[in-house]
mmCIF file of C-alpha atoms and ligand atoms in Angstrom:
data_model
loop_
_atom_site.group_PDB
_atom_site.id
_atom_site.type_symbol
_atom_site.label_atom_id
_atom_site.label_comp_id
_atom_site.label_asym_id
_atom_site.label_seq_id
_atom_site.Cartn_x
_atom_site.Cartn_y
_atom_site.Cartn_z
ATOM 1 C CA MET A 1 -6.417 -55.841 20.944
ATOM 2 C CA SER A 2 -7.173 -53.830 17.821
ATOM 3 C CA LEU A 3 -10.003 -52.623 15.610
ATOM 4 C CA PHE A 4 -9.837 -56.036 13.945
ATOM 5 C CA SER A 5 -9.889 -58.203 17.060
ATOM 6 C CA PRO A 6 -13.124 -60.135 17.476
ATOM 7 C CA ILE A 7 -15.332 -59.393 20.454
ATOM 8 C CA THR A 8 -17.558 -61.948 22.157
ATOM 9 C CA LEU A 9 -20.775 -60.927 23.902
ATOM 10 C CA HIS A 10 -22.426 -63.980 25.442
ATOM 11 C CA ASP A 11 -22.735 -66.512 22.582
ATOM 12 C CA VAL A 12 -22.176 -63.986 19.823
ATOM 13 C CA THR A 13 -18.737 -63.329 18.392
ATOM 14 C CA ILE A 14 -18.459 -60.203 16.276
ATOM 15 C CA PRO A 15 -15.488 -60.548 13.900
ATOM 16 C CA ASN A 16 -14.203 -56.993 14.413
ATOM 17 C CA ARG A 17 -14.946 -53.866 16.451
ATOM 18 C CA ILE A 18 -16.749 -51.951 13.696
ATOM 19 C CA ALA A 19 -20.524 -51.457 13.847
ATOM 20 C CA VAL A 20 -22.728 -49.901 11.224
ATOM 21 C CA SER A 21 -24.584 -47.286 13.227
ATOM 22 C CA PRO A 22 -28.360 -47.443 12.675
ATOM 23 C CA MET A 23 -29.381 -45.268 9.735
ATOM 24 C CA SER A 24 -33.044 -44.646 9.018
ATOM 25 C CA GLN A 25 -33.824 -44.789 5.344
ATOM 26 C CA TYR A 26 -37.492 -43.707 5.553
ATOM 27 C CA ARG A 27 -38.113 -46.037 2.620
ATOM 28 C CA SER A 28 -40.658 -48.416 4.115
ATOM 29 C CA VAL A 29 -44.320 -48.576 3.270
ATOM 30 C CA PHE A 30 -46.392 -49.524 6.370
ATOM 31 C CA GLY A 31 -43.120 -50.459 8.077
ATOM 32 C CA TYR A 32 -42.173 -53.228 5.638
ATOM 33 C CA THR A 33 -38.712 -53.903 4.230
ATOM 34 C CA ASN A 34 -38.073 -53.877 0.497
ATOM 35 C CA ASP A 35 -35.117 -54.331 -1.853
ATOM 36 C CA TRP A 36 -33.668 -50.980 -0.784
ATOM 37 C CA HIS A 37 -33.079 -52.238 2.757
ATOM 38 C CA MET A 38 -31.435 -55.411 1.522
ATOM 39 C CA VAL A 39 -29.033 -53.560 -0.759
ATOM 40 C CA HIS A 40 -28.355 -50.755 1.753
ATOM 41 C CA LEU A 41 -27.461 -53.184 4.554
ATOM 42 C CA GLY A 42 -25.960 -55.845 2.332
ATOM 43 C CA ARG A 43 -23.280 -53.445 1.103
ATOM 44 C CA PHE A 44 -21.958 -53.097 4.650
ATOM 45 C CA ALA A 45 -21.591 -56.845 5.107
ATOM 46 C CA MET A 46 -19.741 -57.034 1.798
ATOM 47 C CA GLY A 47 -17.613 -54.121 3.049
ATOM 48 C CA GLY A 48 -16.478 -56.025 6.123
ATOM 49 C CA ALA A 49 -18.379 -54.413 9.032
ATOM 50 C CA GLY A 50 -18.517 -56.768 12.015
ATOM 51 C CA LEU A 51 -21.940 -55.712 13.296
ATOM 52 C CA VAL A 52 -24.579 -54.365 10.937
ATOM 53 C CA PHE A 53 -27.456 -52.576 12.618
ATOM 54 C CA CYS A 54 -30.582 -51.981 10.680
ATOM 55 C CA GLU A 55 -32.243 -48.643 11.211
ATOM 56 C CA ALA A 56 -34.529 -47.545 14.055
ATOM 57 C CA THR A 57 -37.409 -50.013 13.811
ATOM 58 C CA ALA A 58 -40.730 -49.059 15.315
ATOM 59 C CA VAL A 59 -42.240 -51.382 17.895
ATOM 60 C CA GLU A 60 -45.667 -49.796 17.392
ATOM 61 C CA GLU A 61 -47.234 -48.212 14.343
ATOM 62 C CA ARG A 62 -47.832 -44.942 16.248
ATOM 63 C CA GLY A 63 -44.185 -45.083 17.364
ATOM 64 C CA ARG A 64 -42.847 -44.447 13.861
ATOM 65 C CA ARG A 65 -41.009 -41.177 13.496
ATOM 66 C CA THR A 66 -41.973 -40.724 9.844
ATOM 67 C CA PRO A 67 -44.409 -42.484 7.531
ATOM 68 C CA GLY A 68 -41.389 -44.237 5.948
ATOM 69 C CA ASP A 69 -39.978 -45.816 9.128
ATOM 70 C CA LEU A 70 -39.222 -49.504 9.285
ATOM 71 C CA GLY A 71 -41.443 -51.478 11.669
ATOM 72 C CA ILE A 72 -41.678 -54.696 13.641
ATOM 73 C CA TRP A 73 -45.121 -54.316 15.190
ATOM 74 C CA GLU A 74 -46.738 -57.250 13.381
ATOM 75 C CA ASP A 75 -45.674 -60.802 12.621
ATOM 76 C CA ALA A 76 -46.025 -60.332 8.880
ATOM 77 C CA GLN A 77 -43.040 -57.947 9.046
ATOM 78 C CA ILE A 78 -40.727 -60.776 10.146
ATOM 79 C CA SER A 79 -40.105 -62.511 6.830
ATOM 80 C CA GLY A 80 -38.663 -59.454 5.056
ATOM 81 C CA LEU A 81 -36.258 -58.858 7.936
ATOM 82 C CA GLN A 82 -35.346 -62.537 7.937
ATOM 83 C CA LYS A 83 -34.087 -62.366 4.343
ATOM 84 C CA ILE A 84 -31.779 -59.528 5.341
ATOM 85 C CA THR A 85 -30.395 -61.241 8.439
ATOM 86 C CA ALA A 86 -29.797 -64.399 6.407
ATOM 87 C CA PHE A 87 -27.712 -62.452 3.902
ATOM 88 C CA LEU A 88 -25.751 -60.535 6.540
ATOM 89 C CA SER A 89 -25.000 -63.712 8.494
ATOM 90 C CA ALA A 90 -23.999 -65.656 5.379
ATOM 91 C CA GLU A 91 -21.479 -62.921 4.550
ATOM 92 C CA GLY A 92 -19.919 -63.076 8.011
ATOM 93 C CA SER A 93 -21.451 -60.040 9.718
ATOM 94 C CA VAL A 94 -23.592 -60.105 12.831
ATOM 95 C CA PRO A 95 -27.100 -58.739 12.190
ATOM 96 C CA GLY A 96 -28.420 -56.258 14.775
ATOM 97 C CA ILE A 97 -31.727 -54.459 15.085
ATOM 98 C CA GLN A 98 -32.423 -51.128 16.743
ATOM 99 C CA LEU A 99 -35.832 -51.126 18.407
ATOM 100 C CA GLY A 100 -37.434 -47.756 18.916
ATOM 101 C CA HIS A 101 -40.500 -45.687 19.596
ATOM 102 C CA ALA A 102 -40.629 -42.047 18.581
ATOM 103 C CA GLY A 103 -42.996 -40.862 21.334
ATOM 104 C CA ARG A 104 -43.622 -37.127 20.850
ATOM 105 C CA LYS A 105 -41.360 -37.091 17.784
ATOM 106 C CA ALA A 106 -43.826 -39.286 15.868
ATOM 107 C CA SER A 107 -45.625 -38.140 12.717
ATOM 108 C CA GLU A 108 -42.668 -36.156 11.370
ATOM 109 C CA ARG A 109 -41.720 -35.476 7.785
ATOM 110 C CA ARG A 110 -38.593 -37.095 6.382
ATOM 111 C CA PRO A 111 -35.423 -34.943 6.724
ATOM 112 C CA TRP A 112 -35.552 -33.907 3.073
ATOM 113 C CA HIS A 113 -39.255 -33.022 3.408
ATOM 114 C CA GLY A 114 -38.440 -30.575 6.213
ATOM 115 C CA GLU A 115 -38.316 -32.546 9.503
ATOM 116 C CA THR A 116 -41.563 -30.767 10.447
ATOM 117 C CA PRO A 117 -44.808 -32.415 11.589
ATOM 118 C CA VAL A 118 -46.834 -34.277 8.964
ATOM 119 C CA ASN A 119 -50.101 -32.444 8.256
ATOM 120 C CA GLU A 120 -53.060 -32.526 5.866
ATOM 121 C CA GLU A 121 -50.851 -31.284 2.991
ATOM 122 C CA ASP A 122 -48.907 -34.545 3.092
ATOM 123 C CA ILE A 123 -52.067 -36.448 2.207
ATOM 124 C CA THR A 124 -52.227 -34.613 -1.110
ATOM 125 C CA LEU A 125 -48.483 -34.551 -1.671
ATOM 126 C CA ARG A 126 -47.585 -38.108 -0.750
ATOM 127 C CA GLY A 127 -50.711 -39.893 0.419
ATOM 128 C CA GLU A 128 -49.373 -39.791 3.986
ATOM 129 C CA ALA A 129 -51.689 -38.747 6.824
ATOM 130 C CA PRO A 130 -50.640 -37.427 10.250
ATOM 131 C CA TRP A 131 -51.252 -39.457 13.410
ATOM 132 C CA THR A 132 -51.420 -38.751 17.147
ATOM 133 C CA ALA A 133 -48.187 -38.951 19.122
ATOM 134 C CA ILE A 134 -47.917 -40.136 22.719
ATOM 135 C CA ALA A 135 -45.327 -39.011 25.288
ATOM 136 C CA PRO A 136 -44.578 -39.107 29.012
ATOM 137 C CA SER A 137 -45.852 -35.519 29.325
ATOM 138 C CA PRO A 138 -47.986 -33.263 27.111
ATOM 139 C CA ILE A 139 -45.034 -31.105 26.056
ATOM 140 C CA PRO A 140 -44.470 -30.638 22.314
ATOM 141 C CA TYR A 141 -41.117 -31.482 20.740
ATOM 142 C CA GLY A 142 -40.738 -28.037 19.223
ATOM 143 C CA GLU A 143 -42.466 -24.771 18.477
ATOM 144 C CA LYS A 144 -44.569 -25.871 15.512
ATOM 145 C CA TRP A 145 -45.330 -29.271 16.952
ATOM 146 C CA THR A 146 -48.688 -30.435 18.271
ATOM 147 C CA VAL A 147 -49.054 -31.366 21.923
ATOM 148 C CA PRO A 148 -48.611 -35.133 22.333
ATOM 149 C CA GLN A 149 -51.095 -37.208 24.278
ATOM 150 C CA GLU A 150 -49.849 -37.881 27.808
ATOM 151 C CA MET A 151 -49.366 -41.616 28.300
ATOM 152 C CA THR A 152 -51.647 -43.343 30.762
ATOM 153 C CA LEU A 153 -50.373 -46.256 32.834
ATOM 154 C CA LYS A 154 -52.142 -48.510 30.326
ATOM 155 C CA ASP A 155 -50.284 -46.843 27.441
ATOM 156 C CA ILE A 156 -47.020 -47.508 29.278
ATOM 157 C CA GLN A 157 -47.904 -51.184 29.689
ATOM 158 C CA ASP A 158 -48.942 -51.374 26.024
ATOM 159 C CA VAL A 159 -45.626 -49.934 24.849
ATOM 160 C CA LEU A 160 -43.674 -52.254 27.157
ATOM 161 C CA ASP A 161 -45.585 -55.143 25.645
ATOM 162 C CA ALA A 162 -44.776 -53.812 22.170
ATOM 163 C CA PHE A 163 -41.049 -53.930 23.035
ATOM 164 C CA ARG A 164 -41.516 -57.472 24.396
ATOM 165 C CA GLN A 165 -43.258 -58.632 21.213
ATOM 166 C CA ALA A 166 -40.702 -56.838 19.054
ATOM 167 C CA ALA A 167 -37.928 -58.764 20.839
ATOM 168 C CA ARG A 168 -39.712 -62.032 20.090
ATOM 169 C CA ARG A 169 -40.069 -61.066 16.429
ATOM 170 C CA SER A 170 -36.421 -59.957 16.258
ATOM 171 C CA LEU A 171 -35.340 -63.384 17.457
ATOM 172 C CA GLU A 172 -37.564 -65.068 14.917
ATOM 173 C CA ALA A 173 -36.192 -62.799 12.201
ATOM 174 C CA GLY A 174 -32.651 -64.014 12.944
ATOM 175 C CA PHE A 175 -31.148 -60.977 14.645
ATOM 176 C CA LYS A 176 -28.316 -61.685 17.069
ATOM 177 C CA VAL A 177 -28.111 -58.272 18.755
ATOM 178 C CA ILE A 178 -30.807 -55.842 19.915
ATOM 179 C CA GLU A 179 -30.115 -52.195 20.588
ATOM 180 C CA VAL A 180 -32.809 -50.075 22.250
ATOM 181 C CA TYR A 181 -33.062 -46.606 20.778
ATOM 182 C CA ALA A 182 -33.017 -44.670 24.052
ATOM 183 C CA ALA A 183 -31.375 -41.514 22.690
ATOM 184 C CA HIS A 184 -31.941 -38.506 20.427
ATOM 185 C CA GLY A 185 -35.209 -37.377 21.999
ATOM 186 C CA PHE A 186 -37.171 -40.547 21.256
ATOM 187 C CA LEU A 187 -39.580 -42.123 23.734
ATOM 188 C CA VAL A 188 -37.200 -43.780 26.218
ATOM 189 C CA HIS A 189 -35.054 -40.636 26.311
ATOM 190 C CA GLN A 190 -38.233 -38.552 26.794
ATOM 191 C CA PHE A 191 -38.869 -40.547 29.969
ATOM 192 C CA TYR A 192 -35.404 -40.235 31.517
ATOM 193 C CA SER A 193 -34.760 -36.608 30.610
ATOM 194 C CA PRO A 194 -36.157 -34.001 32.993
ATOM 195 C CA ALA A 195 -36.541 -31.729 29.963
ATOM 196 C CA ALA A 196 -39.373 -33.885 28.582
ATOM 197 C CA ASN A 197 -40.788 -35.684 31.616
ATOM 198 C CA GLN A 198 -42.948 -33.776 34.084
ATOM 199 C CA ARG A 199 -44.940 -36.737 35.354
ATOM 200 C CA THR A 200 -45.837 -36.875 39.002
ATOM 201 C CA ASP A 201 -46.477 -40.645 39.136
ATOM 202 C CA ALA A 202 -43.997 -43.530 39.494
ATOM 203 C CA TYR A 203 -42.601 -42.853 35.973
ATOM 204 C CA GLY A 204 -41.536 -39.264 36.631
ATOM 205 C CA GLY A 205 -40.165 -36.923 39.240
ATOM 206 C CA ASP A 206 -36.738 -37.882 40.560
ATOM 207 C CA PHE A 207 -34.012 -39.900 38.824
ATOM 208 C CA GLU A 208 -35.490 -43.215 40.016
ATOM 209 C CA GLY A 209 -38.889 -42.373 38.584
ATOM 210 C CA ARG A 210 -37.566 -41.103 35.260
ATOM 211 C CA ILE A 211 -35.332 -44.128 34.588
ATOM 212 C CA ARG A 212 -38.061 -46.626 35.555
ATOM 213 C CA PHE A 213 -39.376 -46.887 31.987
ATOM 214 C CA ALA A 214 -35.892 -47.572 30.538
ATOM 215 C CA LEU A 215 -35.310 -50.367 33.073
ATOM 216 C CA GLU A 216 -38.742 -51.844 32.387
ATOM 217 C CA VAL A 217 -38.041 -51.779 28.644
ATOM 218 C CA ALA A 218 -34.857 -53.785 29.313
ATOM 219 C CA ASP A 219 -36.824 -56.247 31.486
ATOM 220 C CA ALA A 220 -39.613 -56.608 28.911
ATOM 221 C CA ILE A 221 -37.104 -57.351 26.154
ATOM 222 C CA ARG A 222 -35.199 -59.824 28.316
ATOM 223 C CA GLU A 223 -38.434 -61.784 28.854
ATOM 224 C CA GLU A 224 -38.292 -62.757 25.169
ATOM 225 C CA TRP A 225 -34.647 -62.149 24.248
ATOM 226 C CA PRO A 226 -32.468 -65.027 25.484
ATOM 227 C CA GLU A 227 -29.683 -64.471 27.997
ATOM 228 C CA ASN A 228 -27.109 -65.766 25.525
ATOM 229 C CA LEU A 229 -27.766 -62.905 23.078
ATOM 230 C CA PRO A 230 -26.508 -59.360 23.651
ATOM 231 C CA LEU A 231 -28.708 -56.393 24.482
ATOM 232 C CA LEU A 232 -27.431 -52.843 23.971
ATOM 233 C CA PHE A 233 -28.871 -49.436 24.817
ATOM 234 C CA ARG A 234 -28.125 -46.273 22.859
ATOM 235 C CA LEU A 235 -28.259 -43.340 25.275
ATOM 236 C CA SER A 236 -27.929 -39.610 24.846
ATOM 237 C CA ALA A 237 -25.109 -39.144 27.344
ATOM 238 C CA THR A 238 -26.045 -35.486 27.843
ATOM 239 C CA ASP A 239 -28.889 -33.208 26.764
ATOM 240 C CA TRP A 240 -26.359 -30.380 26.316
ATOM 241 C CA LEU A 241 -28.669 -28.230 28.483
ATOM 242 C CA GLU A 242 -27.801 -25.988 31.405
ATOM 243 C CA GLY A 243 -29.097 -26.785 34.876
ATOM 244 C CA ASP A 244 -31.714 -29.486 35.038
ATOM 245 C CA GLY A 245 -30.951 -31.324 31.824
ATOM 246 C CA TRP A 246 -29.727 -34.916 31.703
ATOM 247 C CA GLN A 247 -25.979 -35.028 32.472
ATOM 248 C CA VAL A 248 -23.133 -37.491 31.939
ATOM 249 C CA ASP A 249 -23.186 -38.407 35.658
ATOM 250 C CA ASP A 250 -26.809 -39.509 35.182
ATOM 251 C CA THR A 251 -25.763 -41.611 32.185
ATOM 252 C CA VAL A 252 -23.093 -43.362 34.241
ATOM 253 C CA GLU A 253 -25.643 -44.222 36.928
ATOM 254 C CA LEU A 254 -28.253 -45.326 34.378
ATOM 255 C CA ALA A 255 -25.628 -47.537 32.698
ATOM 256 C CA ARG A 256 -24.913 -49.237 36.062
ATOM 257 C CA ARG A 257 -28.616 -49.829 36.564
ATOM 258 C CA LEU A 258 -29.149 -51.117 33.014
ATOM 259 C CA LYS A 259 -26.274 -53.551 33.485
ATOM 260 C CA ALA A 260 -28.117 -55.026 36.454
ATOM 261 C CA HIS A 261 -31.154 -55.416 34.162
ATOM 262 C CA GLY A 262 -29.356 -57.544 31.570
ATOM 263 C CA VAL A 263 -27.844 -54.868 29.316
ATOM 264 C CA ASP A 264 -24.405 -55.701 27.929
ATOM 265 C CA MET A 265 -23.184 -52.558 26.210
ATOM 266 C CA ILE A 266 -23.956 -48.834 26.115
ATOM 267 C CA ASP A 267 -23.749 -47.012 22.797
ATOM 268 C CA CYS A 268 -22.988 -43.401 23.771
ATOM 269 C CA SER A 269 -24.484 -40.678 21.626
ATOM 270 C CA SER A 270 -25.842 -37.323 22.829
ATOM 271 C CA GLY A 271 -28.382 -34.541 22.438
ATOM 272 C CA ALA A 272 -31.606 -33.976 20.491
ATOM 273 C CA ILE A 273 -34.106 -33.897 23.364
ATOM 274 C CA GLY A 274 -35.879 -30.877 21.828
ATOM 275 C CA GLY A 275 -38.283 -28.700 23.818
ATOM 276 C CA ALA A 276 -38.280 -24.991 24.576
ATOM 277 C CA GLN A 277 -34.814 -24.678 26.135
ATOM 278 C CA LYS A 278 -32.004 -24.069 23.677
ATOM 279 C CA PRO A 279 -29.121 -26.524 24.062
ATOM 280 C CA HIS A 280 -25.432 -25.583 24.018
ATOM 281 C CA ARG A 281 -23.809 -25.925 20.651
ATOM 282 C CA MET A 282 -22.388 -29.424 20.490
ATOM 283 C CA PRO A 283 -18.580 -29.289 20.336
ATOM 284 C CA VAL A 284 -18.589 -31.468 17.235
ATOM 285 C CA GLY A 285 -15.188 -32.804 16.225
ATOM 286 C CA HIS A 286 -13.304 -36.064 15.642
ATOM 287 C CA GLY A 287 -14.790 -38.677 17.969
ATOM 288 C CA PHE A 288 -16.313 -35.971 20.182
ATOM 289 C CA GLN A 289 -18.683 -38.367 21.971
ATOM 290 C CA VAL A 290 -16.016 -40.996 22.653
ATOM 291 C CA PRO A 291 -15.052 -39.449 26.024
ATOM 292 C CA PHE A 292 -18.631 -40.161 27.208
ATOM 293 C CA ALA A 293 -18.272 -43.806 26.250
ATOM 294 C CA GLU A 294 -14.869 -43.927 27.933
ATOM 295 C CA ARG A 295 -16.282 -42.546 31.201
ATOM 296 C CA VAL A 296 -19.266 -44.891 31.203
ATOM 297 C CA ARG A 297 -16.942 -47.835 30.484
ATOM 298 C CA LYS A 298 -14.659 -47.005 33.405
ATOM 299 C CA GLU A 299 -17.187 -45.813 35.963
ATOM 300 C CA ALA A 300 -20.110 -48.144 35.270
ATOM 301 C CA ASP A 301 -17.897 -51.133 34.431
ATOM 302 C CA ILE A 302 -19.820 -51.980 31.267
ATOM 303 C CA LYS A 303 -18.744 -52.349 27.651
ATOM 304 C CA THR A 304 -19.304 -49.291 25.470
ATOM 305 C CA MET A 305 -19.521 -48.219 21.866
ATOM 306 C CA GLY A 306 -18.264 -44.839 20.663
ATOM 307 C CA VAL A 307 -19.978 -42.990 17.811
ATOM 308 C CA GLY A 308 -19.892 -39.688 15.981
ATOM 309 C CA PHE A 309 -17.393 -38.176 13.569
ATOM 310 C CA ILE A 310 -15.215 -41.260 13.406
ATOM 311 C CA TRP A 311 -13.580 -41.912 10.052
ATOM 312 C CA ASP A 312 -9.831 -42.045 10.540
ATOM 313 C CA PRO A 313 -8.797 -45.729 10.704
ATOM 314 C CA LYS A 314 -5.788 -45.083 12.928
ATOM 315 C CA GLU A 315 -7.845 -43.006 15.352
ATOM 316 C CA ALA A 316 -10.568 -45.655 15.413
ATOM 317 C CA ASP A 317 -7.938 -48.322 16.095
ATOM 318 C CA GLN A 318 -6.444 -46.176 18.846
ATOM 319 C CA MET A 319 -9.851 -45.881 20.543
ATOM 320 C CA ILE A 320 -9.865 -49.655 20.864
ATOM 321 C CA THR A 321 -6.201 -50.230 21.677
ATOM 322 C CA SER A 322 -6.248 -47.569 24.394
ATOM 323 C CA ASN A 323 -9.361 -49.114 25.962
ATOM 324 C CA GLN A 324 -11.486 -46.018 25.526
ATOM 325 C CA VAL A 325 -14.288 -48.065 23.982
ATOM 326 C CA ASP A 326 -14.997 -51.691 23.067
ATOM 327 C CA MET A 327 -16.464 -50.936 19.645
ATOM 328 C CA VAL A 328 -16.851 -48.004 17.271
ATOM 329 C CA ALA A 329 -19.978 -47.241 15.249
ATOM 330 C CA LEU A 330 -19.872 -45.318 11.983
ATOM 331 C CA ALA A 331 -22.757 -43.877 10.008
ATOM 332 C CA ARG A 332 -22.112 -41.209 7.356
ATOM 333 C CA GLU A 333 -18.606 -42.398 6.538
ATOM 334 C CA LEU A 334 -20.091 -45.764 5.620
ATOM 335 C CA LEU A 335 -22.673 -44.111 3.375
ATOM 336 C CA ASP A 336 -19.754 -42.506 1.593
ATOM 337 C CA ASN A 337 -17.720 -45.674 1.548
ATOM 338 C CA PRO A 338 -19.359 -48.968 2.521
ATOM 339 C CA ASN A 339 -15.961 -50.641 2.101
ATOM 340 C CA TRP A 340 -14.478 -48.455 4.867
ATOM 341 C CA PRO A 341 -13.741 -51.442 7.173
ATOM 342 C CA LEU A 342 -11.684 -53.154 4.460
ATOM 343 C CA HIS A 343 -9.746 -49.973 3.705
ATOM 344 C CA ALA A 344 -9.307 -49.321 7.420
ATOM 345 C CA ALA A 345 -7.799 -52.786 7.772
ATOM 346 C CA GLU A 346 -5.377 -51.966 4.962
ATOM 347 C CA ALA A 347 -4.477 -48.656 6.624
ATOM 348 C CA ILE A 348 -3.523 -50.334 9.892
ATOM 349 C CA GLY A 349 -1.766 -53.253 8.219
ATOM 350 C CA ALA A 350 -4.400 -55.889 8.975
ATOM 351 C CA ASN A 351 -5.389 -56.779 5.425
ATOM 352 C CA GLU A 352 -2.267 -57.901 3.535
ATOM 353 C CA GLY A 353 -3.019 -59.146 0.069
ATOM 354 C CA ARG A 354 -6.627 -57.994 0.526
ATOM 355 C CA LYS A 355 -7.263 -61.166 2.529
ATOM 356 C CA LEU A 356 -10.348 -59.730 4.257
ATOM 357 C CA TRP A 357 -12.093 -58.953 0.987
ATOM 358 C CA LYS A 358 -14.636 -61.360 -0.413
ATOM 359 C CA ASP A 359 -12.919 -63.508 -3.054
ATOM 360 C CA GLU A 360 -15.230 -62.135 -5.719
ATOM 361 C CA PHE A 361 -13.612 -58.721 -5.214
ATOM 362 C CA GLY A 362 -10.341 -59.495 -3.467
ATOM 363 C CA TRP A 363 -8.954 -61.899 -6.046
ATOM 364 C CA TRP A 364 -9.194 -59.251 -8.768
ATOM 365 C CA LEU A 365 -7.994 -56.396 -6.647
ATOM 366 C CA SER A 366 -4.930 -58.187 -5.306
ATOM 367 C CA ARG A 367 -4.046 -59.281 -8.837
ATOM 368 C CA ARG A 368 -4.354 -55.699 -10.018
ATOM 369 C CA ASP A 369 -2.321 -54.488 -7.002
ATOM 370 C CA ARG A 370 0.558 -56.764 -8.032
ATOM 371 C CA LEU A 371 0.397 -55.640 -11.641
ATOM 372 C CA VAL A 372 0.227 -51.968 -10.696
ATOM 373 C CA LYS A 373 3.247 -52.435 -8.439
ATOM 374 C CA LYS A 374 5.207 -54.299 -11.123
ATOM 375 C CA LEU A 375 4.465 -51.598 -13.688
ATOM 376 C CA GLY A 376 5.207 -48.842 -11.167
ATOM 377 C CA LEU A 377 1.889 -47.177 -11.911
ATOM 378 C CA ARG A 378 1.279 -45.860 -8.373
HETATM 379 C C1 FMN B 401 -28.970 -41.293 7.271
HETATM 380 C C2 FMN B 401 -28.896 -41.331 8.772
HETATM 381 C C3 FMN B 401 -29.914 -41.934 9.479
HETATM 382 C C4 FMN B 401 -29.809 -42.072 10.886
HETATM 383 N N1 FMN B 401 -30.744 -42.803 11.555
HETATM 384 C C5 FMN B 401 -30.523 -43.154 12.849
HETATM 385 C C6 FMN B 401 -31.310 -44.142 13.489
HETATM 386 O O1 FMN B 401 -32.218 -44.723 12.890
HETATM 387 N N2 FMN B 401 -31.015 -44.441 14.773
HETATM 388 C C7 FMN B 401 -29.991 -43.842 15.453
HETATM 389 O O2 FMN B 401 -29.749 -44.161 16.622
HETATM 390 N N3 FMN B 401 -29.231 -42.907 14.861
HETATM 391 C C8 FMN B 401 -29.446 -42.583 13.578
HETATM 392 N N4 FMN B 401 -28.584 -41.740 12.945
HETATM 393 C C9 FMN B 401 -27.401 -41.257 13.680
HETATM 394 C C10 FMN B 401 -26.208 -42.190 13.416
HETATM 395 O O3 FMN B 401 -26.462 -43.513 13.816
HETATM 396 C C11 FMN B 401 -24.935 -41.662 14.087
HETATM 397 O O4 FMN B 401 -25.095 -41.730 15.480
HETATM 398 C C12 FMN B 401 -24.586 -40.244 13.683
HETATM 399 O O5 FMN B 401 -24.770 -40.040 12.294
HETATM 400 C C13 FMN B 401 -23.158 -39.884 14.060
HETATM 401 O O6 FMN B 401 -22.249 -40.764 13.443
HETATM 402 P P1 FMN B 401 -21.406 -40.358 12.105
HETATM 403 O O7 FMN B 401 -20.669 -39.099 12.434
HETATM 404 O O8 FMN B 401 -20.511 -41.542 11.878
HETATM 405 O O9 FMN B 401 -22.399 -40.155 10.986
HETATM 406 C C14 FMN B 401 -28.695 -41.534 11.568
HETATM 407 C C15 FMN B 401 -27.718 -40.866 10.824
HETATM 408 C C16 FMN B 401 -27.780 -40.781 9.461
HETATM 409 C C17 FMN B 401 -26.674 -40.118 8.704
#
């Protein structure tokens, strides 16, 4: 088994173990796709990634993180997504969608506009107005953030229904994989983390209460998303907080429970819950979150995806061959080089004669390779 071995999840075979990690572009207007999304995602299919995730896609309009988030809260949004999945599939990649809800992190400015809450100034600057965020508890995300509206039981049912409808639309749009964005301080993470959930009803309190929403999201999606298509969850494996924060042991147990609710793979990220307590500094380094994925894989007996600071082809291959993870996801390295999978294949000897390249590129490159070799130019 190597980075370039296919992997089959139910009826879906992904041609290699490389996923394009979801990357928000904040380029949508009212949640709709445009040419940017097609070109952004299309490059990764041309570059040989097995699974191409589109960015965090809001299941409700109020669940957008920024005014530029992609959305899937109305049927009219399906056709734009469908064009993208058609292209990705035609080029041999498996199209995936990440479904999310920002919860208390909603109504935020884009990273390059400050990652601070949208306010009246944004109306003048960009024609973008702030909106009210909802959350499990009325605790703001950060110091300068407004207090979110505490979700009622009806709000919870409404959001579950939004996930259900989003799953139906994802199927119609031609996606073959759904990943739930249950990490990085967004709504599902806000429910399971004790740092953001202080509810006293059935959706808060102990571990069982706090994970209830995540399990119900999985159930709601499975009502519309067929058994033969894979469902993934991206979790923050730890909050990086002392004491009461969410810990890796909790992630292992949640992974076991999600598996029983029809989830096929856990994508292990970490951190970003926000709130008043300062987290530890993340020990960022090559593949630093992979040990979380390895633990979840072994202890919860579920497939996992490793992500974060992965760019060395041999290391990525090693993560697969040594059974640490089932897949790797890359984000920034692919922004830098969307052809990374093809180069990675060359680096581990799995792409002789540029056979994995599309003919439109590979024919020319292999011809040039031979000429360069003959002339001794490099
Ligand atoms: C431009 C950009 C946008 C991102 N948007 C998302 C997102 O929509 N959903 C998500 O789960 N993670 C998002 N992330 C995090 C990445 O998916 C990934 O987990 C992180 O960047 C670590 O991987 P890397 O070291 O390969 O970049 C984003 C990262 C980048 C660079």
